[in-house]
DNA sequence: ATCGTTGCAAATGTTTTGCATGTCA
DNA sequence: TGACATGCAAAACATTTGCAACGAT
């Protein structure tokens, strides 16, 4: 179990910088495009590799849209949370749900299921888009 | 708005029959394999087309697993519901969640979101696998 | 005889990987 | 220098689509 050093490359910094400025979930391709628009040339596979690394380090959240694409966004909160996403503009709010978590445990228990886990995403139209 | 007739083909019957016997979510490839095992030769694209048709007719539920594959299963209930899936054996229970639905509406309202929608899947280990 | 359906092969689109080359520490 | 990182092309996947042949009505 030796730690693998992580090197600070131009590409890694560029991806992190884009993620910092992103207030909504975006696909790898969108992030790749954003990099190009900033004049930062980064290979698409490098974008994927860096996003994966950020996700492994719990620096970004991942979710899948209806088309099955993986979307990425820097997380604000470290704790377990869910996302309320505007279906128009993509604006995202992180929400905690103690009541939901309790409900999940209860439903599991009712059916004899243990070690419960869950995935939940909320969608709606925000007041600026409504 | 004229209705398009739907023809009863051997392939369509075979796919429906497999879905009837399936008590867990399965991928298109698994369903294709199940058809082969039954001695029913059905092209993979036909499987996809028929599963899509069944989903459009709300005869089967669709969900995406972690790998991004779409899984299919005949629905028991017509109303809105969620799935509690055993991560070991795939056994699935359909659950209704009035409390959850209320929670969703409330969270949306708190942040000024309207026309709320949500996706939720529950995973756990069932008593037979625990 | 229609016209929806099928099957195959080819296309699509996202994500991953092999490998030679580049570059941070 | 040496190990990790990158870039490109190619591979790997699930899924969709074009099109000629098929078959239900």
PDB file of C-alpha atoms (C1' of nucleotides) in Angstrom:
ATOM      1  CA  UNK A   1       0.000   0.000   0.000  1.00  0.00           C
ATOM      2  CA  UNK A   2       2.426   2.710  -1.101  1.00  0.00           C
ATOM      3  CA  UNK A   3       0.955   6.046  -2.024  1.00  0.00           C
ATOM      4  CA  UNK A   4       1.242   6.890  -5.665  1.00  0.00           C
ATOM      5  CA  UNK A   5       2.420  10.473  -6.067  1.00  0.00           C
ATOM      6  CA  UNK A   6       0.137  12.766  -8.025  1.00  0.00           C
ATOM      7  CA  UNK A   7       1.757  15.192 -10.389  1.00  0.00           C
ATOM      8  CA  UNK A   8       0.575  18.702 -11.005  1.00  0.00           C
ATOM      9  CA  UNK A   9       0.360  19.039 -14.723  1.00  0.00           C
ATOM     10  CA  UNK A  10      -0.994  21.846 -16.846  1.00  0.00           C
ATOM     11  CA  UNK A  11      -3.850  19.586 -17.958  1.00  0.00           C
ATOM     12  CA  UNK A  12      -4.774  18.581 -14.422  1.00  0.00           C
ATOM     13  CA  UNK A  13      -4.855  22.194 -13.318  1.00  0.00           C
ATOM     14  CA  UNK A  14      -6.937  23.170 -16.336  1.00  0.00           C
ATOM     15  CA  UNK A  15      -9.566  20.487 -15.679  1.00  0.00           C
ATOM     16  CA  UNK A  16      -9.747  21.414 -12.005  1.00  0.00           C
ATOM     17  CA  UNK A  17     -10.119  25.082 -12.944  1.00  0.00           C
ATOM     18  CA  UNK A  18     -13.029  24.367 -15.269  1.00  0.00           C
ATOM     19  CA  UNK A  19     -14.715  22.290 -12.600  1.00  0.00           C
ATOM     20  CA  UNK A  20     -14.290  25.133 -10.129  1.00  0.00           C
ATOM     21  CA  UNK A  21     -16.167  27.502 -12.403  1.00  0.00           C
ATOM     22  CA  UNK A  22     -18.925  25.038 -13.226  1.00  0.00           C
ATOM     23  CA  UNK A  23     -22.154  25.444 -11.286  1.00  0.00           C
ATOM     24  CA  UNK A  24     -24.020  22.655 -13.007  1.00  0.00           C
ATOM     25  CA  UNK A  25     -23.489  19.080 -14.108  1.00  0.00           C
ATOM     26  CA  UNK A  26     -21.633  18.734 -17.392  1.00  0.00           C
ATOM     27  CA  UNK A  27     -20.545  15.831 -19.567  1.00  0.00           C
ATOM     28  CA  UNK A  28     -16.941  14.985 -20.334  1.00  0.00           C
ATOM     29  CA  UNK A  29     -17.406  16.354 -23.824  1.00  0.00           C
ATOM     30  CA  UNK A  30     -18.810  19.647 -22.534  1.00  0.00           C
ATOM     31  CA  UNK A  31     -15.884  19.958 -20.179  1.00  0.00           C
ATOM     32  CA  UNK A  32     -13.534  19.143 -23.014  1.00  0.00           C
ATOM     33  CA  UNK A  33     -15.186  21.876 -25.095  1.00  0.00           C
ATOM     34  CA  UNK A  34     -14.947  24.354 -22.226  1.00  0.00           C
ATOM     35  CA  UNK A  35     -11.221  23.651 -22.054  1.00  0.00           C
ATOM     36  CA  UNK A  36     -10.841  24.265 -25.764  1.00  0.00           C
ATOM     37  CA  UNK A  37     -12.776  27.543 -25.430  1.00  0.00           C
ATOM     38  CA  UNK A  38     -10.318  28.648 -22.780  1.00  0.00           C
ATOM     39  CA  UNK A  39      -7.473  27.944 -25.116  1.00  0.00           C
ATOM     40  CA  UNK A  40      -6.336  24.964 -23.044  1.00  0.00           C
ATOM     41  CA  UNK A  41      -5.677  22.028 -25.307  1.00  0.00           C
ATOM     42  CA  UNK A  42      -6.329  18.813 -23.375  1.00  0.00           C
ATOM     43  CA  UNK A  43      -6.892  15.409 -24.917  1.00  0.00           C
ATOM     44  CA  UNK A  44     -10.337  13.906 -24.401  1.00  0.00           C
ATOM     45  CA  UNK A  45      -8.924  10.786 -22.755  1.00  0.00           C
ATOM     46  CA  UNK A  46      -6.962  12.963 -20.378  1.00  0.00           C
ATOM     47  CA  UNK A  47     -10.181  14.763 -19.483  1.00  0.00           C
ATOM     48  CA  UNK A  48     -11.785  11.414 -18.738  1.00  0.00           C
ATOM     49  CA  UNK A  49      -8.824  10.250 -16.700  1.00  0.00           C
ATOM     50  CA  UNK A  50      -8.742  13.436 -14.644  1.00  0.00           C
ATOM     51  CA  UNK A  51     -12.478  13.478 -14.061  1.00  0.00           C
ATOM     52  CA  UNK A  52     -12.253   9.889 -12.898  1.00  0.00           C
ATOM     53  CA  UNK A  53      -9.433  10.792 -10.554  1.00  0.00           C
ATOM     54  CA  UNK A  54     -11.412  13.720  -9.148  1.00  0.00           C
ATOM     55  CA  UNK A  55     -14.413  11.445  -8.666  1.00  0.00           C
ATOM     56  CA  UNK A  56     -12.297   8.822  -6.907  1.00  0.00           C
ATOM     57  CA  UNK A  57     -10.985  11.528  -4.625  1.00  0.00           C
ATOM     58  CA  UNK A  58     -14.610  12.544  -3.945  1.00  0.00           C
ATOM     59  CA  UNK A  59     -13.840  15.995  -5.314  1.00  0.00           C
ATOM     60  CA  UNK A  60     -16.619  15.780  -7.867  1.00  0.00           C
ATOM     61  CA  UNK A  61     -20.032  14.144  -7.945  1.00  0.00           C
ATOM     62  CA  UNK A  62     -21.101  11.945 -10.814  1.00  0.00           C
ATOM     63  CA  UNK A  63     -24.572  11.247 -12.081  1.00  0.00           C
ATOM     64  CA  UNK A  64     -26.079   9.806 -15.215  1.00  0.00           C
ATOM     65  CA  UNK A  65     -28.591  11.680 -17.336  1.00  0.00           C
ATOM     66  CA  UNK A  66     -31.494  10.060 -19.171  1.00  0.00           C
ATOM     67  CA  UNK A  67     -29.298   9.350 -22.175  1.00  0.00           C
ATOM     68  CA  UNK A  68     -26.852   7.427 -20.029  1.00  0.00           C
ATOM     69  CA  UNK A  69     -24.100  10.007 -20.216  1.00  0.00           C
ATOM     70  CA  UNK A  70     -22.093  10.582 -17.060  1.00  0.00           C
ATOM     71  CA  UNK A  71     -22.202  14.165 -15.807  1.00  0.00           C
ATOM     72  CA  UNK A  72     -19.702  15.736 -13.434  1.00  0.00           C
ATOM     73  CA  UNK A  73     -19.820  18.605 -10.976  1.00  0.00           C
ATOM     74  CA  UNK A  74     -17.643  19.714  -8.094  1.00  0.00           C
ATOM     75  CA  UNK A  75     -19.302  18.897  -4.794  1.00  0.00           C
ATOM     76  CA  UNK A  76     -19.984  21.579  -2.258  1.00  0.00           C
ATOM     77  CA  UNK A  77     -20.755  19.335   0.678  1.00  0.00           C
ATOM     78  CA  UNK A  78     -18.663  16.319   1.630  1.00  0.00           C
ATOM     79  CA  UNK A  79     -21.470  14.474   3.373  1.00  0.00           C
ATOM     80  CA  UNK A  80     -23.990  12.298   1.678  1.00  0.00           C
ATOM     81  CA  UNK A  81     -26.462  14.428  -0.261  1.00  0.00           C
ATOM     82  CA  UNK A  82     -28.666  14.533  -3.321  1.00  0.00           C
ATOM     83  CA  UNK A  83     -29.140  16.948  -6.178  1.00  0.00           C
ATOM     84  CA  UNK A  84     -32.057  19.088  -7.146  1.00  0.00           C
ATOM     85  CA  UNK A  85     -31.410  19.943 -10.774  1.00  0.00           C
ATOM     86  CA  UNK A  86     -33.242  22.498 -12.910  1.00  0.00           C
ATOM     87  CA  UNK A  87     -34.281  20.771 -16.092  1.00  0.00           C
ATOM     88  CA  UNK A  88     -33.988  24.026 -18.030  1.00  0.00           C
ATOM     89  CA  UNK A  89     -30.764  25.682 -16.979  1.00  0.00           C
ATOM     90  CA  UNK A  90     -29.089  22.866 -15.092  1.00  0.00           C
ATOM     91  CA  UNK A  91     -28.690  24.923 -11.933  1.00  0.00           C
ATOM     92  CA  UNK A  92     -28.113  22.509  -9.092  1.00  0.00           C
ATOM     93  CA  UNK A  93     -28.877  22.642  -5.387  1.00  0.00           C
ATOM     94  CA  UNK A  94     -27.462  20.061  -3.008  1.00  0.00           C
ATOM     95  CA  UNK A  95     -30.020  18.790  -0.538  1.00  0.00           C
ATOM     96  CA  UNK A  96     -29.668  16.677   2.568  1.00  0.00           C
ATOM     97  CA  UNK A  97     -32.495  14.360   3.453  1.00  0.00           C
ATOM     98  CA  UNK A  98     -32.499  12.915   6.950  1.00  0.00           C
ATOM     99  CA  UNK A  99     -36.206  12.167   6.572  1.00  0.00           C
ATOM    100  CA  UNK A 100     -35.524  10.369   3.305  1.00  0.00           C
ATOM    101  CA  UNK A 101     -32.696   8.333   4.786  1.00  0.00           C
ATOM    102  CA  UNK A 102     -34.976   7.194   7.581  1.00  0.00           C
ATOM    103  CA  UNK A 103     -37.656   6.289   5.072  1.00  0.00           C
ATOM    104  CA  UNK A 104     -35.169   4.195   3.101  1.00  0.00           C
ATOM    105  CA  UNK A 105     -34.095   2.278   6.200  1.00  0.00           C
ATOM    106  CA  UNK A 106     -37.696   1.683   7.147  1.00  0.00           C
ATOM    107  CA  UNK A 107     -38.737   0.409   3.729  1.00  0.00           C
ATOM    108  CA  UNK A 108     -35.736  -1.908   3.701  1.00  0.00           C
ATOM    109  CA  UNK A 109     -36.539  -3.252   7.141  1.00  0.00           C
ATOM    110  CA  UNK A 110     -40.161  -3.868   6.185  1.00  0.00           C
ATOM    111  CA  UNK A 111     -39.002  -6.200   3.442  1.00  0.00           C
ATOM    112  CA  UNK A 112     -36.134  -7.810   5.293  1.00  0.00           C
ATOM    113  CA  UNK A 113     -33.405  -5.989   3.393  1.00  0.00           C
ATOM    114  CA  UNK A 114     -30.200  -4.898   5.109  1.00  0.00           C
ATOM    115  CA  UNK A 115     -27.210  -2.669   4.247  1.00  0.00           C
ATOM    116  CA  UNK A 116     -29.458  -0.307   2.384  1.00  0.00           C
ATOM    117  CA  UNK A 117     -28.162   2.053  -0.241  1.00  0.00           C
ATOM    118  CA  UNK A 118     -30.006   4.335  -2.622  1.00  0.00           C
ATOM    119  CA  UNK A 119     -29.727   6.653  -5.560  1.00  0.00           C
ATOM    120  CA  UNK A 120     -31.963   9.683  -5.853  1.00  0.00           C
ATOM    121  CA  UNK A 121     -32.037  12.673  -8.119  1.00  0.00           C
ATOM    122  CA  UNK A 122     -34.610  15.447  -8.083  1.00  0.00           C
ATOM    123  CA  UNK A 123     -35.587  17.434 -11.124  1.00  0.00           C
ATOM    124  CA  UNK A 124     -37.737  20.505 -11.454  1.00  0.00           C
ATOM    125  CA  UNK A 125     -38.011  23.884 -13.096  1.00  0.00           C
ATOM    126  CA  UNK A 126     -36.416  26.631 -11.040  1.00  0.00           C
ATOM    127  CA  UNK A 127     -38.035  30.005 -10.375  1.00  0.00           C
ATOM    128  CA  UNK A 128     -35.817  31.777 -12.891  1.00  0.00           C
ATOM    129  CA  UNK A 129     -36.847  29.371 -15.640  1.00  0.00           C
ATOM    130  CA  UNK A 130     -40.437  28.715 -14.590  1.00  0.00           C
TER     131      UNK A 130
ATOM    132  CA  UNK B   1     -53.977  10.554 -35.621  1.00  0.00           C
ATOM    133  CA  UNK B   2     -54.611   7.084 -37.049  1.00  0.00           C
ATOM    134  CA  UNK B   3     -53.668   4.112 -34.926  1.00  0.00           C
ATOM    135  CA  UNK B   4     -50.807   2.074 -36.247  1.00  0.00           C
ATOM    136  CA  UNK B   5     -51.664  -1.624 -36.201  1.00  0.00           C
ATOM    137  CA  UNK B   6     -49.400  -3.880 -34.173  1.00  0.00           C
ATOM    138  CA  UNK B   7     -48.666  -7.318 -35.524  1.00  0.00           C
ATOM    139  CA  UNK B   8     -48.357 -10.416 -33.423  1.00  0.00           C
ATOM    140  CA  UNK B   9     -45.135 -12.051 -34.482  1.00  0.00           C
ATOM    141  CA  UNK B  10     -43.351 -15.063 -33.080  1.00  0.00           C
ATOM    142  CA  UNK B  11     -40.532 -12.795 -31.892  1.00  0.00           C
ATOM    143  CA  UNK B  12     -42.867 -10.377 -30.142  1.00  0.00           C
ATOM    144  CA  UNK B  13     -44.602 -13.227 -28.333  1.00  0.00           C
ATOM    145  CA  UNK B  14     -41.266 -14.744 -27.337  1.00  0.00           C
ATOM    146  CA  UNK B  15     -39.966 -11.507 -25.821  1.00  0.00           C
ATOM    147  CA  UNK B  16     -43.222 -10.952 -23.927  1.00  0.00           C
ATOM    148  CA  UNK B  17     -43.073 -14.537 -22.635  1.00  0.00           C
ATOM    149  CA  UNK B  18     -39.549 -14.098 -21.304  1.00  0.00           C
ATOM    150  CA  UNK B  19     -40.529 -10.854 -19.604  1.00  0.00           C
ATOM    151  CA  UNK B  20     -43.476 -12.613 -17.983  1.00  0.00           C
ATOM    152  CA  UNK B  21     -41.179 -15.173 -16.389  1.00  0.00           C
ATOM    153  CA  UNK B  22     -38.606 -12.643 -15.258  1.00  0.00           C
ATOM    154  CA  UNK B  23     -38.796 -11.581 -11.618  1.00  0.00           C
ATOM    155  CA  UNK B  24     -35.811  -9.298 -11.698  1.00  0.00           C
ATOM    156  CA  UNK B  25     -34.322  -6.559 -13.876  1.00  0.00           C
ATOM    157  CA  UNK B  26     -32.346  -7.868 -16.831  1.00  0.00           C
ATOM    158  CA  UNK B  27     -30.356  -6.283 -19.637  1.00  0.00           C
ATOM    159  CA  UNK B  28     -31.243  -6.609 -23.301  1.00  0.00           C
ATOM    160  CA  UNK B  29     -28.359  -9.019 -23.739  1.00  0.00           C
ATOM    161  CA  UNK B  30     -29.528 -11.201 -20.848  1.00  0.00           C
ATOM    162  CA  UNK B  31     -33.005 -11.281 -22.324  1.00  0.00           C
ATOM    163  CA  UNK B  32     -31.536 -12.113 -25.706  1.00  0.00           C
ATOM    164  CA  UNK B  33     -29.603 -14.974 -24.079  1.00  0.00           C
ATOM    165  CA  UNK B  34     -32.721 -16.197 -22.302  1.00  0.00           C
ATOM    166  CA  UNK B  35     -34.475 -16.337 -25.659  1.00  0.00           C
ATOM    167  CA  UNK B  36     -31.640 -18.346 -27.152  1.00  0.00           C
ATOM    168  CA  UNK B  37     -31.761 -20.743 -24.191  1.00  0.00           C
ATOM    169  CA  UNK B  38     -35.430 -21.310 -24.871  1.00  0.00           C
ATOM    170  CA  UNK B  39     -34.644 -22.164 -28.447  1.00  0.00           C
ATOM    171  CA  UNK B  40     -36.251 -18.970 -29.724  1.00  0.00           C
ATOM    172  CA  UNK B  41     -33.978 -17.296 -32.216  1.00  0.00           C
ATOM    173  CA  UNK B  42     -34.581 -13.543 -32.099  1.00  0.00           C
ATOM    174  CA  UNK B  43     -32.207 -10.916 -33.415  1.00  0.00           C
ATOM    175  CA  UNK B  44     -30.698  -8.593 -30.849  1.00  0.00           C
ATOM    176  CA  UNK B  45     -32.036  -5.493 -32.559  1.00  0.00           C
ATOM    177  CA  UNK B  46     -35.490  -7.009 -32.538  1.00  0.00           C
ATOM    178  CA  UNK B  47     -35.126  -7.605 -28.804  1.00  0.00           C
ATOM    179  CA  UNK B  48     -34.228  -3.947 -28.360  1.00  0.00           C
ATOM    180  CA  UNK B  49     -37.116  -2.814 -30.538  1.00  0.00           C
ATOM    181  CA  UNK B  50     -39.626  -4.953 -28.682  1.00  0.00           C
ATOM    182  CA  UNK B  51     -38.351  -3.951 -25.260  1.00  0.00           C
ATOM    183  CA  UNK B  52     -38.635  -0.328 -26.315  1.00  0.00           C
ATOM    184  CA  UNK B  53     -42.179  -0.914 -27.489  1.00  0.00           C
ATOM    185  CA  UNK B  54     -43.085  -2.601 -24.212  1.00  0.00           C
ATOM    186  CA  UNK B  55     -41.555   0.287 -22.299  1.00  0.00           C
ATOM    187  CA  UNK B  56     -43.471   2.833 -24.383  1.00  0.00           C
ATOM    188  CA  UNK B  57     -46.656   0.919 -23.632  1.00  0.00           C
ATOM    189  CA  UNK B  58     -45.730   1.072 -19.925  1.00  0.00           C
ATOM    190  CA  UNK B  59     -45.692  -2.711 -19.839  1.00  0.00           C
ATOM    191  CA  UNK B  60     -42.154  -2.836 -18.532  1.00  0.00           C
ATOM    192  CA  UNK B  61     -40.077  -0.628 -16.265  1.00  0.00           C
ATOM    193  CA  UNK B  62     -36.642   0.561 -17.259  1.00  0.00           C
ATOM    194  CA  UNK B  63     -33.749   1.512 -15.047  1.00  0.00           C
ATOM    195  CA  UNK B  64     -30.051   2.010 -15.494  1.00  0.00           C
ATOM    196  CA  UNK B  65     -27.475   0.119 -13.487  1.00  0.00           C
ATOM    197  CA  UNK B  66     -24.161   1.571 -12.325  1.00  0.00           C
ATOM    198  CA  UNK B  67     -22.491   0.574 -15.567  1.00  0.00           C
ATOM    199  CA  UNK B  68     -25.037   2.557 -17.535  1.00  0.00           C
ATOM    200  CA  UNK B  69     -26.787  -0.464 -19.000  1.00  0.00           C
ATOM    201  CA  UNK B  70     -30.568  -0.280 -19.289  1.00  0.00           C
ATOM    202  CA  UNK B  71     -32.391  -3.028 -17.396  1.00  0.00           C
ATOM    203  CA  UNK B  72     -35.956  -4.143 -18.066  1.00  0.00           C
ATOM    204  CA  UNK B  73     -38.631  -5.816 -15.968  1.00  0.00           C
ATOM    205  CA  UNK B  74     -42.352  -6.238 -16.319  1.00  0.00           C
ATOM    206  CA  UNK B  75     -44.152  -3.921 -13.909  1.00  0.00           C
ATOM    207  CA  UNK B  76     -46.573  -5.266 -11.377  1.00  0.00           C
ATOM    208  CA  UNK B  77     -48.197  -1.980 -10.416  1.00  0.00           C
ATOM    209  CA  UNK B  78     -49.310   0.621 -12.917  1.00  0.00           C
ATOM    210  CA  UNK B  79     -49.017   3.536 -10.542  1.00  0.00           C
ATOM    211  CA  UNK B  80     -45.856   5.416  -9.860  1.00  0.00           C
ATOM    212  CA  UNK B  81     -43.525   3.329  -7.741  1.00  0.00           C
ATOM    213  CA  UNK B  82     -39.901   2.608  -6.985  1.00  0.00           C
ATOM    214  CA  UNK B  83     -37.802  -0.532  -6.795  1.00  0.00           C
ATOM    215  CA  UNK B  84     -36.064  -2.173  -3.901  1.00  0.00           C
ATOM    216  CA  UNK B  85     -33.492  -4.436  -5.515  1.00  0.00           C
ATOM    217  CA  UNK B  86     -31.391  -7.111  -3.834  1.00  0.00           C
ATOM    218  CA  UNK B  87     -27.800  -6.498  -4.806  1.00  0.00           C
ATOM    219  CA  UNK B  88     -27.027 -10.224  -4.578  1.00  0.00           C
ATOM    220  CA  UNK B  89     -29.867 -12.045  -6.306  1.00  0.00           C
ATOM    221  CA  UNK B  90     -31.615  -9.182  -8.056  1.00  0.00           C
ATOM    222  CA  UNK B  91     -34.943  -9.966  -6.442  1.00  0.00           C
ATOM    223  CA  UNK B  92     -37.089  -6.858  -6.744  1.00  0.00           C
ATOM    224  CA  UNK B  93     -39.888  -5.436  -4.638  1.00  0.00           C
ATOM    225  CA  UNK B  94     -41.995  -2.540  -5.853  1.00  0.00           C
ATOM    226  CA  UNK B  95     -42.577   0.094  -3.221  1.00  0.00           C
ATOM    227  CA  UNK B  96     -44.892   3.068  -3.108  1.00  0.00           C
ATOM    228  CA  UNK B  97     -43.756   6.115  -1.234  1.00  0.00           C
ATOM    229  CA  UNK B  98     -46.407   8.694  -0.450  1.00  0.00           C
ATOM    230  CA  UNK B  99     -44.153  10.081   2.272  1.00  0.00           C
ATOM    231  CA  UNK B 100     -41.303  10.321  -0.199  1.00  0.00           C
ATOM    232  CA  UNK B 101     -43.430  12.078  -2.814  1.00  0.00           C
ATOM    233  CA  UNK B 102     -44.456  14.657  -0.247  1.00  0.00           C
ATOM    234  CA  UNK B 103     -40.846  15.144   0.755  1.00  0.00           C
ATOM    235  CA  UNK B 104     -39.886  15.728  -2.879  1.00  0.00           C
ATOM    236  CA  UNK B 105     -42.578  18.372  -3.337  1.00  0.00           C
ATOM    237  CA  UNK B 106     -41.529  20.073  -0.135  1.00  0.00           C
ATOM    238  CA  UNK B 107     -37.845  20.187  -1.029  1.00  0.00           C
ATOM    239  CA  UNK B 108     -38.736  21.578  -4.439  1.00  0.00           C
ATOM    240  CA  UNK B 109     -40.966  24.249  -2.952  1.00  0.00           C
ATOM    241  CA  UNK B 110     -38.277  25.278  -0.470  1.00  0.00           C
ATOM    242  CA  UNK B 111     -35.973  26.103  -3.358  1.00  0.00           C
ATOM    243  CA  UNK B 112     -38.562  27.595  -5.667  1.00  0.00           C
ATOM    244  CA  UNK B 113     -38.672  24.614  -8.027  1.00  0.00           C
ATOM    245  CA  UNK B 114     -41.899  23.529  -9.708  1.00  0.00           C
ATOM    246  CA  UNK B 115     -43.092  20.525 -11.735  1.00  0.00           C
ATOM    247  CA  UNK B 116     -40.979  18.209  -9.641  1.00  0.00           C
ATOM    248  CA  UNK B 117     -39.895  14.816 -10.884  1.00  0.00           C
ATOM    249  CA  UNK B 118     -37.520  12.322  -9.367  1.00  0.00           C
ATOM    250  CA  UNK B 119     -35.672   9.080  -9.861  1.00  0.00           C
ATOM    251  CA  UNK B 120     -35.046   6.755  -6.949  1.00  0.00           C
ATOM    252  CA  UNK B 121     -33.754   3.245  -6.652  1.00  0.00           C
ATOM    253  CA  UNK B 122     -33.204   1.328  -3.424  1.00  0.00           C
ATOM    254  CA  UNK B 123     -30.600  -1.363  -3.031  1.00  0.00           C
ATOM    255  CA  UNK B 124     -30.021  -3.771  -0.190  1.00  0.00           C
ATOM    256  CA  UNK B 125     -29.262  -7.360   0.664  1.00  0.00           C
ATOM    257  CA  UNK B 126     -32.400  -9.432   1.085  1.00  0.00           C
ATOM    258  CA  UNK B 127     -32.966 -11.857   3.947  1.00  0.00           C
ATOM    259  CA  UNK B 128     -32.300 -14.894   1.754  1.00  0.00           C
ATOM    260  CA  UNK B 129     -28.924 -13.526   0.709  1.00  0.00           C
ATOM    261  CA  UNK B 130     -27.915 -11.699   3.885  1.00  0.00           C
TER     262      UNK B 130
ATOM    263  C1'  DA C   1     -50.822  -7.160 -51.902  1.00  0.00           C
ATOM    264  C1'  DT C   2     -49.891  -4.158 -48.093  1.00  0.00           C
ATOM    265  C1'  DC C   3     -47.093  -2.407 -44.820  1.00  0.00           C
ATOM    266  C1'  DG C   4     -45.419  -3.422 -40.218  1.00  0.00           C
ATOM    267  C1'  DT C   5     -41.375  -6.481 -38.711  1.00  0.00           C
ATOM    268  C1'  DT C   6     -37.218  -8.702 -38.784  1.00  0.00           C
ATOM    269  C1'  DG C   7     -32.177  -9.557 -39.189  1.00  0.00           C
ATOM    270  C1'  DC C   8     -27.932  -8.343 -40.359  1.00  0.00           C
ATOM    271  C1'  DA C   9     -24.307  -5.284 -40.871  1.00  0.00           C
ATOM    272  C1'  DA C  10     -22.853  -0.895 -40.297  1.00  0.00           C
ATOM    273  C1'  DA C  11     -23.119   3.399 -37.842  1.00  0.00           C
ATOM    274  C1'  DT C  12     -23.307   5.955 -33.463  1.00  0.00           C
ATOM    275  C1'  DG C  13     -21.729   7.809 -29.271  1.00  0.00           C
ATOM    276  C1'  DT C  14     -19.573   7.365 -24.937  1.00  0.00           C
ATOM    277  C1'  DT C  15     -15.921   5.668 -22.391  1.00  0.00           C
ATOM    278  C1'  DT C  16     -11.630   2.850 -22.028  1.00  0.00           C
ATOM    279  C1'  DT C  17      -7.085   1.222 -23.251  1.00  0.00           C
ATOM    280  C1'  DG C  18      -2.344   0.274 -25.542  1.00  0.00           C
ATOM    281  C1'  DC C  19       1.647   2.363 -26.297  1.00  0.00           C
ATOM    282  C1'  DA C  20       5.117   5.584 -27.629  1.00  0.00           C
ATOM    283  C1'  DT C  21       6.292  10.118 -26.181  1.00  0.00           C
ATOM    284  C1'  DG C  22       6.415  13.924 -22.981  1.00  0.00           C
ATOM    285  C1'  DT C  23       7.385  16.017 -18.515  1.00  0.00           C
ATOM    286  C1'  DC C  24       7.097  16.816 -13.469  1.00  0.00           C
ATOM    287  C1'  DA C  25       9.697  16.007  -9.287  1.00  0.00           C
TER     288       DA C  25
ATOM    289  C1'  DT D   1      16.761  10.052 -14.481  1.00  0.00           C
ATOM    290  C1'  DG D   2      12.531   7.628 -13.699  1.00  0.00           C
ATOM    291  C1'  DA D   3       7.788   7.121 -12.889  1.00  0.00           C
ATOM    292  C1'  DC D   4       3.588   9.118 -13.780  1.00  0.00           C
ATOM    293  C1'  DA D   5       0.879  11.676 -17.280  1.00  0.00           C
ATOM    294  C1'  DT D   6      -0.520  12.643 -21.886  1.00  0.00           C
ATOM    295  C1'  DG D   7      -2.267  12.107 -26.659  1.00  0.00           C
ATOM    296  C1'  DC D   8      -3.635   9.678 -30.304  1.00  0.00           C
ATOM    297  C1'  DA D   9      -5.623   5.941 -32.497  1.00  0.00           C
ATOM    298  C1'  DA D  10      -7.915   1.901 -31.846  1.00  0.00           C
ATOM    299  C1'  DA D  11     -10.859  -0.988 -29.035  1.00  0.00           C
ATOM    300  C1'  DA D  12     -14.767  -1.949 -26.321  1.00  0.00           C
ATOM    301  C1'  DC D  13     -19.591  -1.454 -25.267  1.00  0.00           C
ATOM    302  C1'  DA D  14     -24.472  -0.763 -25.472  1.00  0.00           C
ATOM    303  C1'  DT D  15     -27.733   0.858 -28.507  1.00  0.00           C
ATOM    304  C1'  DT D  16     -29.654   2.571 -32.979  1.00  0.00           C
ATOM    305  C1'  DT D  17     -30.465   2.612 -37.829  1.00  0.00           C
ATOM    306  C1'  DG D  18     -30.530   1.574 -43.093  1.00  0.00           C
ATOM    307  C1'  DC D  19     -32.238  -1.509 -45.962  1.00  0.00           C
ATOM    308  C1'  DA D  20     -33.608  -5.670 -48.297  1.00  0.00           C
ATOM    309  C1'  DA D  21     -36.203  -9.689 -47.290  1.00  0.00           C
ATOM    310  C1'  DC D  22     -40.131 -11.569 -44.678  1.00  0.00           C
ATOM    311  C1'  DG D  23     -44.730 -12.472 -43.118  1.00  0.00           C
ATOM    312  C1'  DA D  24     -49.103 -11.166 -40.660  1.00  0.00           C
ATOM    313  C1'  DT D  25     -53.540  -9.419 -41.907  1.00  0.00           C
TER     314       DT D  25
END
